[in-house]
Short mmCIF file of C-alpha atoms in Angstrom, two decimals:
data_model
loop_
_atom_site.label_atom_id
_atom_site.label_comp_id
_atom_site.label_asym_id
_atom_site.label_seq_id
_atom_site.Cartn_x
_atom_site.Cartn_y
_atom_site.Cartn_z
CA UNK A 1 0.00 0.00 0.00
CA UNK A 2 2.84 2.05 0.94
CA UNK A 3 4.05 2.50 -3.10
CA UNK A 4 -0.07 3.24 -4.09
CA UNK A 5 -0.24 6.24 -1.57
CA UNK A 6 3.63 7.79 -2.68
CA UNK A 7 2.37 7.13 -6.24
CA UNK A 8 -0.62 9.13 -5.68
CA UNK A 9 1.13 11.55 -4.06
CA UNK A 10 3.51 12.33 -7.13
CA UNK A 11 0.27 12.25 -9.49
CA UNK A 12 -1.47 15.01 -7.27
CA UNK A 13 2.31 17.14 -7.21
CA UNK A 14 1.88 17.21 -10.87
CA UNK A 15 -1.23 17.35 -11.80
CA UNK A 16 -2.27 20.46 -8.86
CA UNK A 17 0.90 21.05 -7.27
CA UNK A 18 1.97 20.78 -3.77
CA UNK A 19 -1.25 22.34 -2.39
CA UNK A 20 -3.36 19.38 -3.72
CA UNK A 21 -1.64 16.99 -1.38
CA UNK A 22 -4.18 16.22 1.60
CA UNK A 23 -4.33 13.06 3.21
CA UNK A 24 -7.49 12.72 1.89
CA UNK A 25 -6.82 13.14 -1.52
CA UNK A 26 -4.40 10.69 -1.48
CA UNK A 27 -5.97 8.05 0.20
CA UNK A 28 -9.14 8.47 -2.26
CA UNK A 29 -6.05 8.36 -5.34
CA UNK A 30 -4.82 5.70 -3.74
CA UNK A 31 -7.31 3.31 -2.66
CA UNK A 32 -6.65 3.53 1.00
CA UNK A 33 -7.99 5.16 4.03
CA UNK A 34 -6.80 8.83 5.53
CA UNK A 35 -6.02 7.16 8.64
CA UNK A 36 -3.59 4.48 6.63
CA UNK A 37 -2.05 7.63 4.90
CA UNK A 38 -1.67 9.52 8.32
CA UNK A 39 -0.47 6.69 10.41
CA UNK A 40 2.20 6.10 8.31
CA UNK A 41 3.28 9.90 7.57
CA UNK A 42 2.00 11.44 10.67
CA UNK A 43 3.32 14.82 8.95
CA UNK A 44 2.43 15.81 5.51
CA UNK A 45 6.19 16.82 4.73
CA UNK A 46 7.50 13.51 5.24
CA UNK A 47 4.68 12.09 2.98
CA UNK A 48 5.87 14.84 0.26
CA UNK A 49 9.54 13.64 0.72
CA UNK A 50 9.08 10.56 0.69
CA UNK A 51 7.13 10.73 -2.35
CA UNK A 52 9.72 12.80 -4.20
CA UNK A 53 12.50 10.45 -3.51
CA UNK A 54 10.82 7.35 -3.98
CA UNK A 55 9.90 8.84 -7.87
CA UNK A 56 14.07 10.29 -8.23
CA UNK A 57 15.25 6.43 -6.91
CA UNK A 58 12.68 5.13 -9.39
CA UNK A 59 13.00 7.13 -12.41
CA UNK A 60 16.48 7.95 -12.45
CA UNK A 61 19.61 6.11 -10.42
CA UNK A 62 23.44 6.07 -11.65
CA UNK A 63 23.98 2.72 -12.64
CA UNK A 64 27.72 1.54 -11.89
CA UNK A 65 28.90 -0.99 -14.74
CA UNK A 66 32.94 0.06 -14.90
CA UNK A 67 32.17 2.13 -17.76
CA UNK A 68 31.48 5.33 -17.03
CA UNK A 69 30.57 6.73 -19.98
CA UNK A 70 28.36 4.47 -20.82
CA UNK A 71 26.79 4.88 -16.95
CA UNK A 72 26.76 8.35 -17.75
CA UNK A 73 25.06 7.70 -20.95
CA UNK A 74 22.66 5.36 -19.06
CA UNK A 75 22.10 8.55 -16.44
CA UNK A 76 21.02 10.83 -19.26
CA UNK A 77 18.93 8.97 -21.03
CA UNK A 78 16.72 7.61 -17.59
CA UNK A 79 16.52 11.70 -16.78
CA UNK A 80 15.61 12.58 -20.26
CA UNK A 81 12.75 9.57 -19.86
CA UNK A 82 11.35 11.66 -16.81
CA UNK A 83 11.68 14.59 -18.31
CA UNK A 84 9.37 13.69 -21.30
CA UNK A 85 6.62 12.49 -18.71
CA UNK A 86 3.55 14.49 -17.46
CA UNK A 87 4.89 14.36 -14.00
CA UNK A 88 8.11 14.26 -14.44
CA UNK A 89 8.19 17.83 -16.22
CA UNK A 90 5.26 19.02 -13.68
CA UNK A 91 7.52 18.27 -10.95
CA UNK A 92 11.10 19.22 -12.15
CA UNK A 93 8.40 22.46 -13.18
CA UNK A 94 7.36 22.90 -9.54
CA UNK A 95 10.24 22.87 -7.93
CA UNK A 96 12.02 25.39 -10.71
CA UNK A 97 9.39 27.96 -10.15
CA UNK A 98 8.19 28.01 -6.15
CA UNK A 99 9.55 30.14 -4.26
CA UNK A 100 12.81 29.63 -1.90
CA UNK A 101 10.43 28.78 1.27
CA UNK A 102 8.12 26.40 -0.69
CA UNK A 103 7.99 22.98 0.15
CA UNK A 104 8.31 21.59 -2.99
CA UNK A 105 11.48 24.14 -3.93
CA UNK A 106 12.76 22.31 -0.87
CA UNK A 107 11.76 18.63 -1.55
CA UNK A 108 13.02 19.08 -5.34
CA UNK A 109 16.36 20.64 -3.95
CA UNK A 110 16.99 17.75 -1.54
CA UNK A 111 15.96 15.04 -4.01
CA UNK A 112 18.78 16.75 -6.35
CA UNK A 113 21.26 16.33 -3.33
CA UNK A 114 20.28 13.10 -3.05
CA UNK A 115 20.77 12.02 -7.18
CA UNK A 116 23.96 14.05 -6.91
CA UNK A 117 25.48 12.19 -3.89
CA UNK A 118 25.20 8.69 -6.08
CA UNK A 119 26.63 10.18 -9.05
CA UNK A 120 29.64 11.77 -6.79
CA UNK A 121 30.38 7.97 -5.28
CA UNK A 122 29.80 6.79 -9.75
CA UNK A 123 32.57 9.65 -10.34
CA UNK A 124 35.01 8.51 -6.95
CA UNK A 125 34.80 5.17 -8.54
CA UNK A 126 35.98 6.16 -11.93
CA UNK A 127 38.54 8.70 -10.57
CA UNK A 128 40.01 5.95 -8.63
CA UNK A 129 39.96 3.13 -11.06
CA UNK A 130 41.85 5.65 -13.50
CA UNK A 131 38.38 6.67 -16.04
CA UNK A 132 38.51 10.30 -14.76
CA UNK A 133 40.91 12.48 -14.06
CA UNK A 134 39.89 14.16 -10.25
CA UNK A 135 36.85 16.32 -11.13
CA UNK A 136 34.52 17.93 -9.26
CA UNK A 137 31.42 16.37 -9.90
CA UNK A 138 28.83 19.10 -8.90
CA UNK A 139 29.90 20.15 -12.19
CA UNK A 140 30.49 17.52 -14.41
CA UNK A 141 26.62 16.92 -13.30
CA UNK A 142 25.88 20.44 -14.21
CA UNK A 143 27.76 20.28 -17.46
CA UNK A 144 25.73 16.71 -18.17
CA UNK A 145 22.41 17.37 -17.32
CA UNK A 146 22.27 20.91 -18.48
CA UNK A 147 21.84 19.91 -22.30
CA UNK A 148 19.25 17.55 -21.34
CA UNK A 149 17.05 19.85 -19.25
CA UNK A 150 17.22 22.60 -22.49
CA UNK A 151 16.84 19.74 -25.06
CA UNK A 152 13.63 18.05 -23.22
CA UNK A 153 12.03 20.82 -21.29
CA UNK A 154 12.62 24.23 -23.26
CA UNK A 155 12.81 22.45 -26.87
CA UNK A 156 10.63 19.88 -26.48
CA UNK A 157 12.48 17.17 -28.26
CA UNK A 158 12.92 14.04 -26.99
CA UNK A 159 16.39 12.62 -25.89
CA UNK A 160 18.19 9.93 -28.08
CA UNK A 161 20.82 7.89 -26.85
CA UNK A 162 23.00 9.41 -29.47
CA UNK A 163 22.46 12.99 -28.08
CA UNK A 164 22.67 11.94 -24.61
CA UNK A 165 26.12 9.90 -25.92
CA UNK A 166 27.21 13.39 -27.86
CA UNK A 167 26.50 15.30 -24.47
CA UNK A 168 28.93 12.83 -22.81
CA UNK A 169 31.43 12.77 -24.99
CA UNK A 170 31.53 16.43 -25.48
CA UNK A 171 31.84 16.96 -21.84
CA UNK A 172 34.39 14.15 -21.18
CA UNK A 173 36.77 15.10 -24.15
CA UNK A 174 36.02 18.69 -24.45
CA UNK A 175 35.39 20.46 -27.90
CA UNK A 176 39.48 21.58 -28.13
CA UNK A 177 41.63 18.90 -29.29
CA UNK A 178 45.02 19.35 -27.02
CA UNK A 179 48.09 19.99 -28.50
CA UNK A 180 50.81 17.27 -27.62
#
């Protein structure tokens, strides 16, 4: 029951926003009681957090093969997914727009903390197997996700494995050939 009331949870975020969220809406959306709902997330923010990163663990994780540009492929393609959804963009949306103080600016910001903090143990991994140089991967996630956000969200196109592969490449080798 637990995954049918965070479900229903993320479909009222993006279909009404944050304010939607009662217990009783979700446990109608749901199929369960309020009472279930409540006893379970005695406080609405937990519900809302949990909710959030239950959908980032589902709908986008860093897988960890050995290759990492293939992982990072893997990474961009799984966020470009949810960024083509309904939910996905009312969400990533929500969280843009509210203000500083709003829960779901809040939620969205610690869900990103969260989805960084994997892809900073992917990037240890390949800095210490010899795949990366040291980076700082705060940015390389900026510099990856970036084009994705602008090609999904603002363009409206969907993501291909061989943009999301250009992306990576173009990050990880750079657009200026060194001179030996």
């Amino acid at each position: 029951m637990s995954e049918q009331v965070l479900d229903a949870t993320v479909e009222l975020i993006a279909r009404h926003g944050v304010a939607a969220v009662t217990y009783d809406a979700v446990a109608q959306l749901a199929g369960s009681s309020r009472a279930t709902v409540y006893r379970k997330w005695p406080h609405r923010d937990d519900l809302l957090r949990a909710a959030l990163t239950r959908f980032a663990e589902v709908s986008v994780s860093v897988p960890d093969t050995g290759d990492v540009r293939s992982d990072l492929v893997e990474l961009l393609c799984a966020i470009g997914s949810v960024l083509a959804t309904p939910s996905g963009r009312a969400i990533i949306n929500a969280s843009i727009t509210a203000d500083d103080d709003d829960p779901i600016r809040q939620l969205g910001l610690e869900v990103l903390r969260t989805r960084l903090a994997v892809l900073e143990a992917r990037v240890a991994g390949a800095v210490d197997s010899g795949e990366l140089p040291p980076t700082d991967a705060s940015f390389l996630n900026t510099m990856l996700v970036a084009p994705v956000h602008l090609h999904v969200m603002r363009d409206r196109r969907p993501l291909t494995r061989e943009f999301a592969e250009r992306v990576v490449r173009t990050v990880l080798d750079g657009v200026v050939p060194r001179e030996s």
